[in-house]
JSON list of C-alpha atoms in Angstrom, two decimals:
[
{"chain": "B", "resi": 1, "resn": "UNK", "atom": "CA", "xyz": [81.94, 86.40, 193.10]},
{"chain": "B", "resi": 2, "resn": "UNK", "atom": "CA", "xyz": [80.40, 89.43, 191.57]},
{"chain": "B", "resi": 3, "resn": "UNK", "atom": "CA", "xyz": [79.31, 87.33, 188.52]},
{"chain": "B", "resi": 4, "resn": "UNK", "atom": "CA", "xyz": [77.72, 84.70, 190.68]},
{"chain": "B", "resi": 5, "resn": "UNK", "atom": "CA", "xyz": [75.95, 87.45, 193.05]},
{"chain": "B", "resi": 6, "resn": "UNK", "atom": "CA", "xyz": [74.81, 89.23, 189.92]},
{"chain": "B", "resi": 7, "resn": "UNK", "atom": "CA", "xyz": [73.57, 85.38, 188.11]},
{"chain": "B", "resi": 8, "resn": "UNK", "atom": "CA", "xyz": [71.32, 85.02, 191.82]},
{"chain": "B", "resi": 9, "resn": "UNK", "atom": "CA", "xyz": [70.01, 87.99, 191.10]},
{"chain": "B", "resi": 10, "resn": "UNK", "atom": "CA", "xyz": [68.87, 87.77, 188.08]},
{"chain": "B", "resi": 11, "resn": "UNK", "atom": "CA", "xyz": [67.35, 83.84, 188.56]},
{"chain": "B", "resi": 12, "resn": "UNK", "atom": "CA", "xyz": [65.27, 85.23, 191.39]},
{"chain": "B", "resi": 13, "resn": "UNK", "atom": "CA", "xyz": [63.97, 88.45, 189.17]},
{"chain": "B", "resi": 14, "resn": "UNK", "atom": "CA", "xyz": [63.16, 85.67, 186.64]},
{"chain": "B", "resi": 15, "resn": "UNK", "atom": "CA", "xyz": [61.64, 83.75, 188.94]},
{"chain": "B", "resi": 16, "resn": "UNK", "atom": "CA", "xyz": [59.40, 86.43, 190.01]},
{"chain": "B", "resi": 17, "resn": "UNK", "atom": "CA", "xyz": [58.37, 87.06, 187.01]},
{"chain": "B", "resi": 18, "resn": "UNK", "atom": "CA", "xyz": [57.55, 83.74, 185.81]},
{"chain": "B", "resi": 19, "resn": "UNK", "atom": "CA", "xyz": [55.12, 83.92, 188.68]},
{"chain": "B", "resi": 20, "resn": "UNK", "atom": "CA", "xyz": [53.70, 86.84, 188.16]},
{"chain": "B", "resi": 21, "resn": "UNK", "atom": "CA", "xyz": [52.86, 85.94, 184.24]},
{"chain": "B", "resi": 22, "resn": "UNK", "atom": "CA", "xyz": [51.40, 82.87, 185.10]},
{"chain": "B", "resi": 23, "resn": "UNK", "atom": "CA", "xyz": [48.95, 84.58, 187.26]},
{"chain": "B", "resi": 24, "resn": "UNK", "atom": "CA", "xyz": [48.76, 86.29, 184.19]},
{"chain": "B", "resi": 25, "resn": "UNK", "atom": "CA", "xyz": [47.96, 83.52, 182.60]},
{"chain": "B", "resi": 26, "resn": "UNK", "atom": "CA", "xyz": [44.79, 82.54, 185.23]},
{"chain": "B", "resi": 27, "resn": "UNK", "atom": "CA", "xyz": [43.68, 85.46, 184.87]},
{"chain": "B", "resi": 28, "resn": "UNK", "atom": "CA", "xyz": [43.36, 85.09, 181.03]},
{"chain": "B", "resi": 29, "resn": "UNK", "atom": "CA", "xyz": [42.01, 81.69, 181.41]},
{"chain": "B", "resi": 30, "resn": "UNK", "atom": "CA", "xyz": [39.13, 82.76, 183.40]},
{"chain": "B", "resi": 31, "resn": "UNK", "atom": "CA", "xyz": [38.59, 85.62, 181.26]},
{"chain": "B", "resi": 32, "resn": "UNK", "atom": "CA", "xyz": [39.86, 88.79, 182.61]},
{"chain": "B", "resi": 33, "resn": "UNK", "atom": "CA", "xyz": [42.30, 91.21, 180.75]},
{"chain": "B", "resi": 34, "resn": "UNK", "atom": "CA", "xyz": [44.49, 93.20, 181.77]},
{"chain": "B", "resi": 35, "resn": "UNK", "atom": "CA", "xyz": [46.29, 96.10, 180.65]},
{"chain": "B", "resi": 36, "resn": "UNK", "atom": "CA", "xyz": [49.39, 99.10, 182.06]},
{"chain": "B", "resi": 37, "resn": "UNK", "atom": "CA", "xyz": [50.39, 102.45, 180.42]},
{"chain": "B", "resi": 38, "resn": "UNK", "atom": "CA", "xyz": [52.54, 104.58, 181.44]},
{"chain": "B", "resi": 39, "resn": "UNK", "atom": "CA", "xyz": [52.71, 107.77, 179.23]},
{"chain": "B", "resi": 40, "resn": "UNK", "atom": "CA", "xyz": [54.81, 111.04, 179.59]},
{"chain": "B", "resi": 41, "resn": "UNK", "atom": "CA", "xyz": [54.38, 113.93, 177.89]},
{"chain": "B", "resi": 42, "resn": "UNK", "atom": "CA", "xyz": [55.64, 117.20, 177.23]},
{"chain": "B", "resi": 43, "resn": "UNK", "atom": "CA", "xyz": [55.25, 120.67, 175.59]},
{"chain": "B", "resi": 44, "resn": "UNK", "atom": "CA", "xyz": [58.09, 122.95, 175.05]},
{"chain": "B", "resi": 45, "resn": "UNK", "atom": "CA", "xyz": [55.94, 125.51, 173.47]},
{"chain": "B", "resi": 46, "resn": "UNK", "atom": "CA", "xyz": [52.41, 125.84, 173.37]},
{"chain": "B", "resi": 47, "resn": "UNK", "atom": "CA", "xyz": [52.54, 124.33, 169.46]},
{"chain": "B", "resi": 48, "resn": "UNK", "atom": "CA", "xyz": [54.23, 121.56, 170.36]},
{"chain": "B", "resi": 49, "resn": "UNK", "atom": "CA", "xyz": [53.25, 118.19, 172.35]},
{"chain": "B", "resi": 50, "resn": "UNK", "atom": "CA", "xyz": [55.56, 115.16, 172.05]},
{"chain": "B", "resi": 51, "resn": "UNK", "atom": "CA", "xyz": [54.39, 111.97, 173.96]},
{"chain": "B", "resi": 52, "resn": "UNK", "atom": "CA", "xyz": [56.02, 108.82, 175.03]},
{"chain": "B", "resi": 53, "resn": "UNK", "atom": "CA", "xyz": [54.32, 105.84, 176.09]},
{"chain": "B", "resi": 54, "resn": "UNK", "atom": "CA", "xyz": [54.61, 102.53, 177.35]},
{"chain": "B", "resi": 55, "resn": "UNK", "atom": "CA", "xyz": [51.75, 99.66, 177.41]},
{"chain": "B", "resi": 56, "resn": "UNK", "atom": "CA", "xyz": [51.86, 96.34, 178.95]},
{"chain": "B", "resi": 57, "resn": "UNK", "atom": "CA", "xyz": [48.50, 94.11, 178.53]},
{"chain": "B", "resi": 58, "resn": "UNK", "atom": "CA", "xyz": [47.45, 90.31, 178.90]},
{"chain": "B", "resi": 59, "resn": "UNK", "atom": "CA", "xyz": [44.91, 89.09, 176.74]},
{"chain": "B", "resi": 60, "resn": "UNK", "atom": "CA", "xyz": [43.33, 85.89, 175.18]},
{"chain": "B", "resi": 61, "resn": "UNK", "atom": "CA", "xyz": [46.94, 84.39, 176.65]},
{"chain": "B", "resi": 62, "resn": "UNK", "atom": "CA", "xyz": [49.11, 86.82, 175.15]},
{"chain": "B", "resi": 63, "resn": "UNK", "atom": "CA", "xyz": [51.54, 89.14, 176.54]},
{"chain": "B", "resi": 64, "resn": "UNK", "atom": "CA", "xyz": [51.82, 92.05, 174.50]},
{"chain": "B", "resi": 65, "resn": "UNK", "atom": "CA", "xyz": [54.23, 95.29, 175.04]},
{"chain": "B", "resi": 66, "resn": "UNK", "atom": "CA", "xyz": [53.78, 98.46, 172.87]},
{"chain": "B", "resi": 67, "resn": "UNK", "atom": "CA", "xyz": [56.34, 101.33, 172.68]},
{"chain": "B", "resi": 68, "resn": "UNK", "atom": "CA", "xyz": [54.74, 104.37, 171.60]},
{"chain": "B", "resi": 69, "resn": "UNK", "atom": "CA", "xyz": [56.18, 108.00, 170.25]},
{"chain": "B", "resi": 70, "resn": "UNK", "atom": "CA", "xyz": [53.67, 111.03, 168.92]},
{"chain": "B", "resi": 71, "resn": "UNK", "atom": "CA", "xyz": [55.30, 114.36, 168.05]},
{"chain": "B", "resi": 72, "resn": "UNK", "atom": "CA", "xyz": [53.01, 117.07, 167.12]},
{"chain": "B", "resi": 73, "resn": "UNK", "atom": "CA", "xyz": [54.61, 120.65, 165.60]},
{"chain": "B", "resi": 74, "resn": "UNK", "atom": "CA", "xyz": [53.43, 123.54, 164.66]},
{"chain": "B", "resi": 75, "resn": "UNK", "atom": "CA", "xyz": [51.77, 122.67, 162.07]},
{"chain": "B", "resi": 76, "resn": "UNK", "atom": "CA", "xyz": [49.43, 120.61, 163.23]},
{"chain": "B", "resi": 77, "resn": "UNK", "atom": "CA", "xyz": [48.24, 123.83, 165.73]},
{"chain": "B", "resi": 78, "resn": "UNK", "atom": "CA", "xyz": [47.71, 125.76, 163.07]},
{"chain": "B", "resi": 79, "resn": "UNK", "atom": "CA", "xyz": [44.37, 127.28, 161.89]},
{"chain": "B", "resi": 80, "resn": "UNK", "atom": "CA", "xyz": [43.38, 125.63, 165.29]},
{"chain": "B", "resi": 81, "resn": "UNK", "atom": "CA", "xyz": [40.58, 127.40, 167.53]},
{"chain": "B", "resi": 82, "resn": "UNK", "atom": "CA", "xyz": [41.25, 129.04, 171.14]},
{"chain": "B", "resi": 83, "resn": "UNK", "atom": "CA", "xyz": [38.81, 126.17, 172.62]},
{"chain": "B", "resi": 84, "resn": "UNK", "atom": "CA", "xyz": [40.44, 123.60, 170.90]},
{"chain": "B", "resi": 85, "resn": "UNK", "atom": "CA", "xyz": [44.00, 124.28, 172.26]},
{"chain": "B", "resi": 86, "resn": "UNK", "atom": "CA", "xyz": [42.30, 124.68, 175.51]},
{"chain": "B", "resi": 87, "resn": "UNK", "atom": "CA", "xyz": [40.46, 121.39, 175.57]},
{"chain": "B", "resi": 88, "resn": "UNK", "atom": "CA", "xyz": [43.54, 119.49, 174.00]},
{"chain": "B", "resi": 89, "resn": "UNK", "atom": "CA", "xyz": [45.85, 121.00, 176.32]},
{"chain": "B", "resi": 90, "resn": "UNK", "atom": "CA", "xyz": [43.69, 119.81, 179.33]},
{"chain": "B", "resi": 91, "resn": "UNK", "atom": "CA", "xyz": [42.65, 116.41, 178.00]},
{"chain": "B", "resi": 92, "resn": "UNK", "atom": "CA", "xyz": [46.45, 116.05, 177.15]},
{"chain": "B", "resi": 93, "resn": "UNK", "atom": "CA", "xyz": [48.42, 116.78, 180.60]},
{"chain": "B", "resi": 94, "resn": "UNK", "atom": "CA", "xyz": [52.37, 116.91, 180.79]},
{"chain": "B", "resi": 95, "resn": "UNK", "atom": "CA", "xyz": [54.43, 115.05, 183.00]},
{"chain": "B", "resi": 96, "resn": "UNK", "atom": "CA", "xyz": [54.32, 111.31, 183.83]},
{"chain": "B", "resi": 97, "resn": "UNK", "atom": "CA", "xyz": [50.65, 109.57, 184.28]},
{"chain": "B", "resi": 98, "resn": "UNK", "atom": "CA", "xyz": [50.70, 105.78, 184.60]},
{"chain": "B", "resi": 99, "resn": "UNK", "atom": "CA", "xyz": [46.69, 104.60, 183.92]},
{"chain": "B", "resi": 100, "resn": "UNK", "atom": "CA", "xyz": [46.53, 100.95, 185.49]},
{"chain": "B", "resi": 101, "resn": "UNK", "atom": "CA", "xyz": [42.03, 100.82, 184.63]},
{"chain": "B", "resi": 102, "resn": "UNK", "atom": "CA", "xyz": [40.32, 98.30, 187.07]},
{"chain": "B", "resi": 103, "resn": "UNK", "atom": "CA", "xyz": [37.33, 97.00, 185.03]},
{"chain": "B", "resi": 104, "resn": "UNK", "atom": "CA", "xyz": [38.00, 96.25, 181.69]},
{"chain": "B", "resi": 105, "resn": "UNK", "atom": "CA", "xyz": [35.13, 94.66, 180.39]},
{"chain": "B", "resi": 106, "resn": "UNK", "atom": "CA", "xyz": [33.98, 98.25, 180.16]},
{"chain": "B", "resi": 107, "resn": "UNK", "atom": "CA", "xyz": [36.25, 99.28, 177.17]},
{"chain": "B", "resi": 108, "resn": "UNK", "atom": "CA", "xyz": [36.17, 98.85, 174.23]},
{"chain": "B", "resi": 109, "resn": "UNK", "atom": "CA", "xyz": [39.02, 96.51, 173.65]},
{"chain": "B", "resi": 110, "resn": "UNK", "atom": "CA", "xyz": [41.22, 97.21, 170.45]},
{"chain": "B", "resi": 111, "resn": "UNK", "atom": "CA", "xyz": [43.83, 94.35, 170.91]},
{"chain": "B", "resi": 112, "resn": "UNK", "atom": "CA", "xyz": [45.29, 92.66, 167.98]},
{"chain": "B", "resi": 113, "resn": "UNK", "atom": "CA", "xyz": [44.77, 89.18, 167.40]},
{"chain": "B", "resi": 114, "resn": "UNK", "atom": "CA", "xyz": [46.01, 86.72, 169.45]},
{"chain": "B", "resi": 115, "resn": "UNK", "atom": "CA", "xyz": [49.93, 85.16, 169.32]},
{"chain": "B", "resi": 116, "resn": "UNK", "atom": "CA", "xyz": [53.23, 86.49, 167.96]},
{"chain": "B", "resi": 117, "resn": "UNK", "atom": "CA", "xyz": [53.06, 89.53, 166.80]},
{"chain": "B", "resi": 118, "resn": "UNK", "atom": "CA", "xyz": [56.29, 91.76, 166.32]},
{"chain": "B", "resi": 119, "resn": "UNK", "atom": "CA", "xyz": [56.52, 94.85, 164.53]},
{"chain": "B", "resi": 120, "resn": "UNK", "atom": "CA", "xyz": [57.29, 98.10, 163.69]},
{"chain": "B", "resi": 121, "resn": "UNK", "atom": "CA", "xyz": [54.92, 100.94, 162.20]},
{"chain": "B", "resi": 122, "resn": "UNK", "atom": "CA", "xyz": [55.74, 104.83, 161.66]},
{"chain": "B", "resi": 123, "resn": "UNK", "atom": "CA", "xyz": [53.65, 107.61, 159.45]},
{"chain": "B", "resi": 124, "resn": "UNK", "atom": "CA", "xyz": [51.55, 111.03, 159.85]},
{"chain": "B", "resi": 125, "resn": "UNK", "atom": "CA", "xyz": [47.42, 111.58, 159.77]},
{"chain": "B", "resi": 126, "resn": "UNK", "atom": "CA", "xyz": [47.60, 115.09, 159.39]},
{"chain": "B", "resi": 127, "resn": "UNK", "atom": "CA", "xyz": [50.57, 117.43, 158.88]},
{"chain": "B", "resi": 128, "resn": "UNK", "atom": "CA", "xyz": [52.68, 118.64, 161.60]},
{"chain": "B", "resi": 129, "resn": "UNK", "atom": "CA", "xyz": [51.95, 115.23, 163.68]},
{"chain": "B", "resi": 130, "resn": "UNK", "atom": "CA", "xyz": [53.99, 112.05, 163.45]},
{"chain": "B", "resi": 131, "resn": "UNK", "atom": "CA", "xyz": [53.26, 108.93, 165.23]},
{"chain": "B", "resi": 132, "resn": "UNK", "atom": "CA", "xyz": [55.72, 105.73, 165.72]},
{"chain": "B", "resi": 133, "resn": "UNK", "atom": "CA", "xyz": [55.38, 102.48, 167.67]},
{"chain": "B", "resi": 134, "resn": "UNK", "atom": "CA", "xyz": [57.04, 99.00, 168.16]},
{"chain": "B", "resi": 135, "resn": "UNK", "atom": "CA", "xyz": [54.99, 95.84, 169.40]},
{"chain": "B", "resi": 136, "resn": "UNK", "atom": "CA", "xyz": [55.92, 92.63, 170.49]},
{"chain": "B", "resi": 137, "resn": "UNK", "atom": "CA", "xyz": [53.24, 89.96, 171.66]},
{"chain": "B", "resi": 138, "resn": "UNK", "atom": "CA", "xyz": [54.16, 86.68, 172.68]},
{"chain": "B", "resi": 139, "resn": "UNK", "atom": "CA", "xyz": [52.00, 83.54, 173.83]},
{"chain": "B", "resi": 140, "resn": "UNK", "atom": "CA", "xyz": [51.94, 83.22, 177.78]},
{"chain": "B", "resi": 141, "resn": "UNK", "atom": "CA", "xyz": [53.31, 80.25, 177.65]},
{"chain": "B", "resi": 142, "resn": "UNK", "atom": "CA", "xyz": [56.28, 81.40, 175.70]},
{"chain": "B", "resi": 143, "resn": "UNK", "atom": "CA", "xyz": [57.33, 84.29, 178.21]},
{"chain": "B", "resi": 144, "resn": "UNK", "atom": "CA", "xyz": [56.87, 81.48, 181.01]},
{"chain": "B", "resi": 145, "resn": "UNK", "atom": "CA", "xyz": [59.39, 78.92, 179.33]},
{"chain": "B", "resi": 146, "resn": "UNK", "atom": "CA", "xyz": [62.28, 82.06, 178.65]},
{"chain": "B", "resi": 147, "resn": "UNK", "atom": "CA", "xyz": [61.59, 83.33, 182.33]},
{"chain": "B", "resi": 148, "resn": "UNK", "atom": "CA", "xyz": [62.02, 79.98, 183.49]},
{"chain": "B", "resi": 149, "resn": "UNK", "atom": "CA", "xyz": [65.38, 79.35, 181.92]},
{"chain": "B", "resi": 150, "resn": "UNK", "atom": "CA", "xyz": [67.47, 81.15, 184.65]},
{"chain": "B", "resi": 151, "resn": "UNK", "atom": "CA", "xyz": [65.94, 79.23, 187.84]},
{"chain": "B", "resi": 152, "resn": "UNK", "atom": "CA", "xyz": [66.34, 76.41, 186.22]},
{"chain": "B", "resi": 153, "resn": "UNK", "atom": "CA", "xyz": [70.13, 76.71, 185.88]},
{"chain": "B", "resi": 154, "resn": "UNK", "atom": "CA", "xyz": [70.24, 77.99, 189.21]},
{"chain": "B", "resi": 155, "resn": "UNK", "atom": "CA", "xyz": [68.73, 74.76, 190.68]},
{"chain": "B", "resi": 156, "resn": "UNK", "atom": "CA", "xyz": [70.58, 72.53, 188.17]},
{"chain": "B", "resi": 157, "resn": "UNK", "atom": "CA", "xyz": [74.24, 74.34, 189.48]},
{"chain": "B", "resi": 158, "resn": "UNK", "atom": "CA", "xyz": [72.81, 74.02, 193.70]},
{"chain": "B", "resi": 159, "resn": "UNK", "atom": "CA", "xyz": [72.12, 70.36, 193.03]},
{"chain": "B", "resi": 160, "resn": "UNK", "atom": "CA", "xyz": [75.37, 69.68, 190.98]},
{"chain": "B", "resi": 161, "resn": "UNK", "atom": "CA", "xyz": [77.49, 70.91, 193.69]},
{"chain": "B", "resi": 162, "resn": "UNK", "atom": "CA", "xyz": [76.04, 69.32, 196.71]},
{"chain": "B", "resi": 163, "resn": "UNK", "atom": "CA", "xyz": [76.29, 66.20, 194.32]},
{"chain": "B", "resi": 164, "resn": "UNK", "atom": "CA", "xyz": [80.04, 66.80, 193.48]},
{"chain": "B", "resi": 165, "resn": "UNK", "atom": "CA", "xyz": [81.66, 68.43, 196.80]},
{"chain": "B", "resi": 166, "resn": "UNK", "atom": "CA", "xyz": [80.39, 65.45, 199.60]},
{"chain": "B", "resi": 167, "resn": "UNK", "atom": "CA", "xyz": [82.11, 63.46, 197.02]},
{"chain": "B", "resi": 168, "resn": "UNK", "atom": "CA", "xyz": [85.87, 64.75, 196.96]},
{"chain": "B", "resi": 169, "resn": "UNK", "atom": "CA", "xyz": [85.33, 66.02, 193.40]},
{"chain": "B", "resi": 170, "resn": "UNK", "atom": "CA", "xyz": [86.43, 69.28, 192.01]},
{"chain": "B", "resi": 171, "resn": "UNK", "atom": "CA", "xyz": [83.09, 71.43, 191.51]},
{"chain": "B", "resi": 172, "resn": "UNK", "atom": "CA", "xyz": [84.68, 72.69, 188.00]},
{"chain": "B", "resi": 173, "resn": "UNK", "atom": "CA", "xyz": [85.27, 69.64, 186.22]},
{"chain": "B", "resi": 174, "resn": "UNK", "atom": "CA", "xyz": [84.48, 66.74, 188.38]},
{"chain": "B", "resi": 175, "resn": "UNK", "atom": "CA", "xyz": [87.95, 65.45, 188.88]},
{"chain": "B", "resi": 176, "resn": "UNK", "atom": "CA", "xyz": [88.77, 63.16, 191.69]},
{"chain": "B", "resi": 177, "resn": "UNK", "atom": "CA", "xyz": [90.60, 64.92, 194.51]},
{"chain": "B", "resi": 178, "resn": "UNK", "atom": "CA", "xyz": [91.05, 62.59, 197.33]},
{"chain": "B", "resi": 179, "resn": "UNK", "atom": "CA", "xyz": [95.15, 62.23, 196.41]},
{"chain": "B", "resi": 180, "resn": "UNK", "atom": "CA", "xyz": [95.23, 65.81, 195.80]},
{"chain": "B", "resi": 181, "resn": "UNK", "atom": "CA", "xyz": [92.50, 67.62, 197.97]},
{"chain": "B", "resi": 182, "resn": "UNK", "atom": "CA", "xyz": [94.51, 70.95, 197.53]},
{"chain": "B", "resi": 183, "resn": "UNK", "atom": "CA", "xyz": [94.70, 72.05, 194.17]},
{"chain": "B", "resi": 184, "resn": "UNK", "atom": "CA", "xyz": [92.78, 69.99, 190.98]},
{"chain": "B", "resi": 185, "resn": "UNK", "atom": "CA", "xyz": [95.42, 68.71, 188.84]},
{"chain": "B", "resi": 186, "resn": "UNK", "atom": "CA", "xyz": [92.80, 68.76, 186.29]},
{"chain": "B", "resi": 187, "resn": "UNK", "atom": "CA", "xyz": [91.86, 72.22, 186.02]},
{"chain": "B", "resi": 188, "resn": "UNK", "atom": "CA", "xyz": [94.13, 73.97, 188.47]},
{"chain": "B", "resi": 189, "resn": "UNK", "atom": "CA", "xyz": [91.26, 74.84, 190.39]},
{"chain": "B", "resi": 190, "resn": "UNK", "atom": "CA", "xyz": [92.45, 75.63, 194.18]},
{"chain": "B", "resi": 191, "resn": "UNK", "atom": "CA", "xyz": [90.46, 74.70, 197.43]},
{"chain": "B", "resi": 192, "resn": "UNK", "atom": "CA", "xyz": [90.84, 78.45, 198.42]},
{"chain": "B", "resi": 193, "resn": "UNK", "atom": "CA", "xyz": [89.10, 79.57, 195.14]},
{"chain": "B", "resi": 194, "resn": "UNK", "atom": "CA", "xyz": [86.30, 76.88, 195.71]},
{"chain": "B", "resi": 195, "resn": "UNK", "atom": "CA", "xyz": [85.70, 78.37, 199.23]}
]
């Protein structure tokens, strides 16, 4: 019963968000973009900043998810001016900030090429900072077919057993149970379980 509750569930989250990347997907076909971040940040000491953050975008039909890490130490502060700390640590808040921007066809947009992309990079500019992320881009069309898997199980399982049951057949295996409509002597099945 759980299971079941738990498998409706998830086929209507699916659902949802087949829907919502196929607006997605008008979206890209009429030429907007659009991108999500949310980003968190802390600093346990004024020489160190470590950032997470997390970007969703839509572009040229592609859905494309970046996990991002920075951790800058000591040395990276170092040998670093009064008004520089200042200006980083105000351009560079802690806490959580999610940036969802509006008009993007202001920016300057730095997407990868279209299609499947999945990957993993790590390394350091300078010393004292280390940066790490994981992408994964998929076509549209790709995230629509896996999202759609679910409700479509769903709806084949709803119209299976209003097939089956105003039948006399057990909704497990299809056995016949019009000698024996009290237990499946099939399956063992039980018209108490089935209700």
């Amino acid at each position: 019963m759980i299971r079941r509750r738990l498998f409706n569930l998830l086929a209507a989250v699916s659902l949802l968000l087949f829907v919502a990347v196929g607006v997605l997907w008008i979206r890209n076909a009429l030429g907007q973009m659009d991108l999500a971040l949310i980003h968190y940040a802390h600093a346990p000491s004024p020489d160190q900043h470590y950032a997470y953050s997390f970007e969703a975008s839509s572009y040229w039909n592609t859905l494309r998810f970046r996990f991002s890490r920075t951790y800058l130490d000591p040395p990276f502060f170092q040998n670093r001016s009064t008004d520089w700390m200042r200006n980083f640590h105000a351009g560079w808040t802690t806490g959580f900030h999610i940036y969802v921007p509006t008009d993007l066809t202001k920016m300057v947009m730095n997407w990868e090429s279209p299609g499947f992309d999945a990957r993993h990079y790590a390394g350091t500019m300078n010393p004292g900072e280390y940066d790490e992320s994981w992408i994964l881009a998929v076509h549209t069309w790709q995230a629509m077919i896996l999202l759609m898997a679910l409700p479509a199980i769903w709806t084949y399982r709803r119209f299976r057993a209003r097939r089956i049951n105003p039948l006399g057949l057990c909704p497990t295996c299809g056995y016949d149970l019009r000698a024996t409509p009290d237990c499946c002597p099939e399956c063992g099945r039980t018209i108490a379980e089935s209700a």
